[in-house]
Coordinates of C-alpha atoms and ligand atoms in Angstrom, one line a residue:
M28 CA 143.5 2.8 -40.3
M29 CA 141.6 0.5 -38.2
R30 CA 138.0 2.5 -37.4
V31 CA 136.9 2.2 -33.8
L32 CA 132.9 3.1 -32.9
F33 CA 132.7 5.2 -30.2
V34 CA 129.5 5.1 -28.2
T35 CA 128.5 8.1 -26.8
G36 CA 126.3 10.6 -26.4
N37 CA 128.9 13.4 -25.9
Q38 CA 130.8 14.3 -28.9
N39 CA 133.7 16.5 -27.1
K40 CA 134.7 12.9 -26.3
V41 CA 134.3 12.2 -29.6
A42 CA 136.8 15.1 -30.2
E43 CA 139.2 14.2 -27.5
A44 CA 139.1 10.4 -28.6
Y45 CA 139.7 11.1 -32.3
G46 CA 143.0 13.6 -31.3
I47 CA 144.0 10.5 -29.3
L48 CA 143.3 8.1 -31.0
S49 CA 144.5 9.2 -34.6
P50 CA 148.3 9.6 -34.3
L51 CA 148.3 5.8 -33.2
G52 CA 146.3 4.6 -36.2
F53 CA 143.1 4.3 -35.1
Y54 CA 140.0 6.4 -36.9
V55 CA 137.6 7.3 -34.4
E56 CA 133.9 7.5 -35.0
Q57 CA 130.8 8.5 -33.0
L58 CA 128.6 5.3 -33.1
F59 CA 125.0 6.1 -34.5
I60 CA 122.0 4.0 -35.6
D61 CA 118.9 5.6 -37.5
G62 CA 121.2 8.7 -37.1
K63 CA 120.7 8.7 -33.5
A64 CA 123.4 8.1 -30.6
P65 CA 122.3 5.2 -28.8
D66 CA 121.1 6.0 -25.0
L67 CA 122.9 3.7 -22.7
V68 CA 121.9 3.2 -19.4
E69 CA 124.2 4.2 -16.7
P70 CA 123.7 1.7 -13.6
Q71 CA 124.3 3.4 -10.1
A72 CA 127.0 2.0 -9.1
E73 CA 129.6 2.7 -6.9
E74 CA 132.9 2.3 -9.2
I75 CA 132.9 3.6 -12.4
E76 CA 134.7 0.4 -13.7
E77 CA 131.5 -1.4 -13.6
I78 CA 129.5 1.8 -14.9
A79 CA 131.6 1.6 -18.1
K80 CA 131.4 -2.7 -18.3
Y81 CA 128.0 -2.3 -18.4
K82 CA 127.5 0.3 -21.3
L83 CA 130.2 -2.2 -23.0
E84 CA 127.3 -4.9 -23.0
Q85 CA 124.6 -2.5 -24.1
A86 CA 126.8 -1.2 -26.6
V87 CA 127.8 -4.8 -27.8
S88 CA 124.2 -6.2 -28.1
L89 CA 122.9 -3.0 -30.1
T90 CA 126.0 -3.8 -32.9
M91 CA 125.2 -7.4 -32.9
G92 CA 123.7 -8.5 -36.0
T93 CA 124.1 -5.0 -37.6
E94 CA 126.9 -3.7 -40.5
F95 CA 129.1 -3.3 -37.5
E96 CA 129.6 -6.5 -36.4
N97 CA 132.7 -6.7 -36.8
E98 CA 134.3 -3.4 -35.8
A99 CA 135.9 -2.3 -32.6
V100 CA 133.1 -0.8 -29.7
L101 CA 134.5 2.0 -27.5
V102 CA 132.6 3.2 -24.1
E103 CA 134.1 5.3 -21.9
D104 CA 132.8 6.7 -18.2
S105 CA 134.5 9.2 -16.3
G106 CA 134.1 11.3 -12.9
L107 CA 135.8 14.2 -11.0
F108 CA 136.6 12.5 -7.7
I109 CA 137.2 15.3 -4.7
D110 CA 139.5 14.1 -2.4
S111 CA 137.7 15.8 0.2
L112 CA 134.5 15.2 0.0
S113 CA 135.2 11.1 -0.1
G114 CA 135.4 10.7 -3.8
F115 CA 132.3 12.9 -4.1
P116 CA 131.2 13.6 -7.0
G117 CA 133.1 10.5 -9.2
P118 CA 130.6 8.0 -10.4
Y119 CA 127.4 10.8 -9.8
S120 CA 129.7 13.4 -11.8
S121 CA 127.2 14.0 -14.6
F122 CA 124.8 14.0 -13.1
V123 CA 126.3 16.5 -10.0
K124 CA 127.3 19.0 -13.5
E125 CA 123.4 18.9 -14.2
T126 CA 121.9 20.2 -10.8
I127 CA 124.2 22.1 -8.4
G128 CA 126.3 22.5 -11.7
L129 CA 130.4 24.1 -10.8
S130 CA 129.4 26.9 -9.1
G131 CA 127.4 24.1 -6.7
I132 CA 131.1 22.3 -6.3
L133 CA 132.6 25.3 -5.6
S134 CA 130.1 26.3 -2.8
L135 CA 130.7 22.8 -1.3
M136 CA 134.3 23.0 -1.1
S137 CA 134.0 27.2 -0.4
G138 CA 136.7 27.4 3.1
E139 CA 138.4 24.7 2.2
T140 CA 142.0 24.5 2.0
D141 CA 142.5 20.5 0.6
R142 CA 141.6 21.2 -2.8
G143 CA 143.4 17.7 -4.2
A144 CA 141.0 16.0 -6.6
E145 CA 141.3 13.5 -9.7
F146 CA 139.5 13.1 -13.0
K147 CA 139.1 9.1 -13.2
A148 CA 138.7 7.3 -16.8
V149 CA 137.9 3.8 -17.8
A150 CA 137.7 3.3 -21.1
A151 CA 136.8 -0.2 -22.8
V152 CA 136.7 -1.7 -26.0
Y153 CA 135.3 -4.8 -27.3
F154 CA 136.8 -6.7 -30.0
K155 CA 137.1 -9.9 -31.9
D156 CA 135.6 -11.8 -29.0
K157 CA 137.7 -9.4 -26.4
I158 CA 137.0 -7.1 -23.3
M159 CA 139.4 -4.5 -22.9
T160 CA 139.6 -1.6 -20.4
C161 CA 142.1 0.8 -19.4
T162 CA 141.7 3.6 -16.6
G163 CA 143.3 6.6 -16.8
I164 CA 143.9 9.0 -14.2
C165 CA 144.5 12.8 -14.3
R166 CA 145.8 14.3 -10.3
G167 CA 145.2 17.5 -9.9
F168 CA 143.5 20.3 -7.7
V169 CA 139.3 21.7 -7.7
S170 CA 139.9 25.9 -8.5
E171 CA 138.7 28.6 -6.7
N172 CA 137.1 30.3 -9.9
I173 CA 135.7 29.0 -13.2
S174 CA 138.3 30.0 -15.6
G175 CA 138.4 29.0 -19.2
D176 CA 136.3 28.5 -22.5
S177 CA 137.6 25.2 -24.3
G178 CA 136.9 21.9 -23.2
F179 CA 133.6 21.3 -21.3
G180 CA 132.3 19.4 -17.8
Y181 CA 134.0 20.1 -15.0
D182 CA 137.5 21.5 -17.2
P183 CA 136.7 25.2 -16.0
I184 CA 137.3 24.3 -12.3
F185 CA 140.4 21.3 -12.6
I186 CA 143.9 22.4 -12.5
P187 CA 145.9 18.7 -13.7
E188 CA 149.0 18.7 -11.4
E189 CA 151.1 19.5 -14.7
A190 CA 149.4 22.4 -15.6
N191 CA 150.9 24.9 -14.1
G192 CA 148.0 26.9 -12.5
R193 CA 145.8 26.2 -15.8
T194 CA 142.1 25.2 -15.7
C195 CA 141.9 22.1 -18.3
A196 CA 139.7 24.7 -20.2
Q197 CA 142.8 27.4 -20.5
L198 CA 144.4 24.3 -21.8
S199 CA 144.6 23.5 -26.2
P200 CA 143.0 20.2 -27.1
E201 CA 146.4 18.5 -27.3
E202 CA 147.7 20.1 -24.2
K203 CA 144.7 18.5 -21.9
S204 CA 145.2 15.2 -24.1
S205 CA 148.7 14.5 -23.1
I206 CA 148.3 14.9 -19.5
S207 CA 144.4 13.7 -19.0
H208 CA 142.5 10.9 -17.8
R209 CA 141.0 10.0 -21.0
G210 CA 144.1 10.3 -23.1
F211 CA 145.9 8.2 -20.6
A212 CA 142.8 5.7 -20.8
L213 CA 142.5 5.5 -24.5
K214 CA 146.1 5.2 -24.9
G215 CA 146.1 2.5 -22.6
V216 CA 143.1 0.5 -25.0
S217 CA 145.1 1.5 -28.3
E218 CA 148.0 -1.1 -26.9
L219 CA 145.8 -3.9 -26.0
L220 CA 144.1 -3.6 -29.5
I221 CA 147.3 -3.6 -31.1
P222 CA 150.6 -4.3 -29.2
P223 CA 153.0 -2.1 -29.8
S224 CA 155.7 -3.8 -32.2
K225 CA 159.3 -4.3 -30.3
Ligands
ITT327 P1 128.6 9.2 -22.3 O1 127.5 9.4 -22.9 O2 129.9 9.2 -22.9 O3 128.5 8.7 -20.9 P2 128.4 11.8 -20.3 O4 128.7 13.1 -21.1 O5 127.2 10.9 -19.7 O6 129.0 10.8 -21.5 P3 130.2 10.8 -18.5 O7 129.0 9.7 -17.2 O8 131.4 9.9 -18.3 O9 129.5 11.0 -19.7 O10 130.9 11.6 -17.7 C1 130.2 12.2 -16.5 C2 130.9 13.6 -16.2 O11 132.2 14.2 -16.2 C3 129.9 14.7 -17.1 O12 129.5 15.4 -16.7 C4 131.2 14.9 -17.8 O13 131.0 16.2 -18.1 C5 132.5 14.8 -17.0 N1 133.9 14.9 -17.8 C6 134.2 13.6 -18.3 N2 135.5 14.0 -18.6 C7 135.4 15.5 -18.6 C8 136.8 15.8 -18.9 O14 137.6 15.3 -19.3 N3 136.5 17.4 -18.2 C9 135.8 17.9 -17.8 N4 134.8 17.1 -17.9 C10 134.5 15.8 -17.8

């Protein structure tokens, strides 16, 4: 099994990536340096693609010259893009979650009938001098209420189109990953790492 080192501070992402990539023949492990998950700087940028590339550069430079330098290094950046808010919070999703939180988003949307939104993830991998990136999108709606207690982040207020009205926080990890932005982005990069045999 090929090992993929995931550079992230979010253990929920690691657990999901492990579930998505293990059946495809990859062993996902969170990268720790000196016992700590390295803190990557997230630039203020309009596009999560740009943020993911910047995070990957930092992640790769952290592994250069270490025992990890010949291994595949993965980063990922994601965000929730709400149609009626012109794509907000998008690249600012982390900050918004920490400040106004889920209830703040629901208040911003109070009385709004257009609840359309999408989750987007950009996964970027460096392996053998090559950079591979893939974007995954999950279309859905922002719920009226906070529901469910599995998952993380915005899961309790996001209803994927395929989820029959349930929020991501009401899905099993397998159900979420089979339709999620992260599921699509990681399956995409896995095919670039090892093209499927015909
Ligand atoms: P990194 O260390 O990998 O950057 P992070 O949690 O800061 O971890 P992001 O910047 O990519 O990750 O995430 C932006 C926000 O979107 C953050 O608040 C996450 O909790 C949330 N988020 C990302 N993926 C999600 C998912 O699958 N379900 C719900 N919320 C998610």
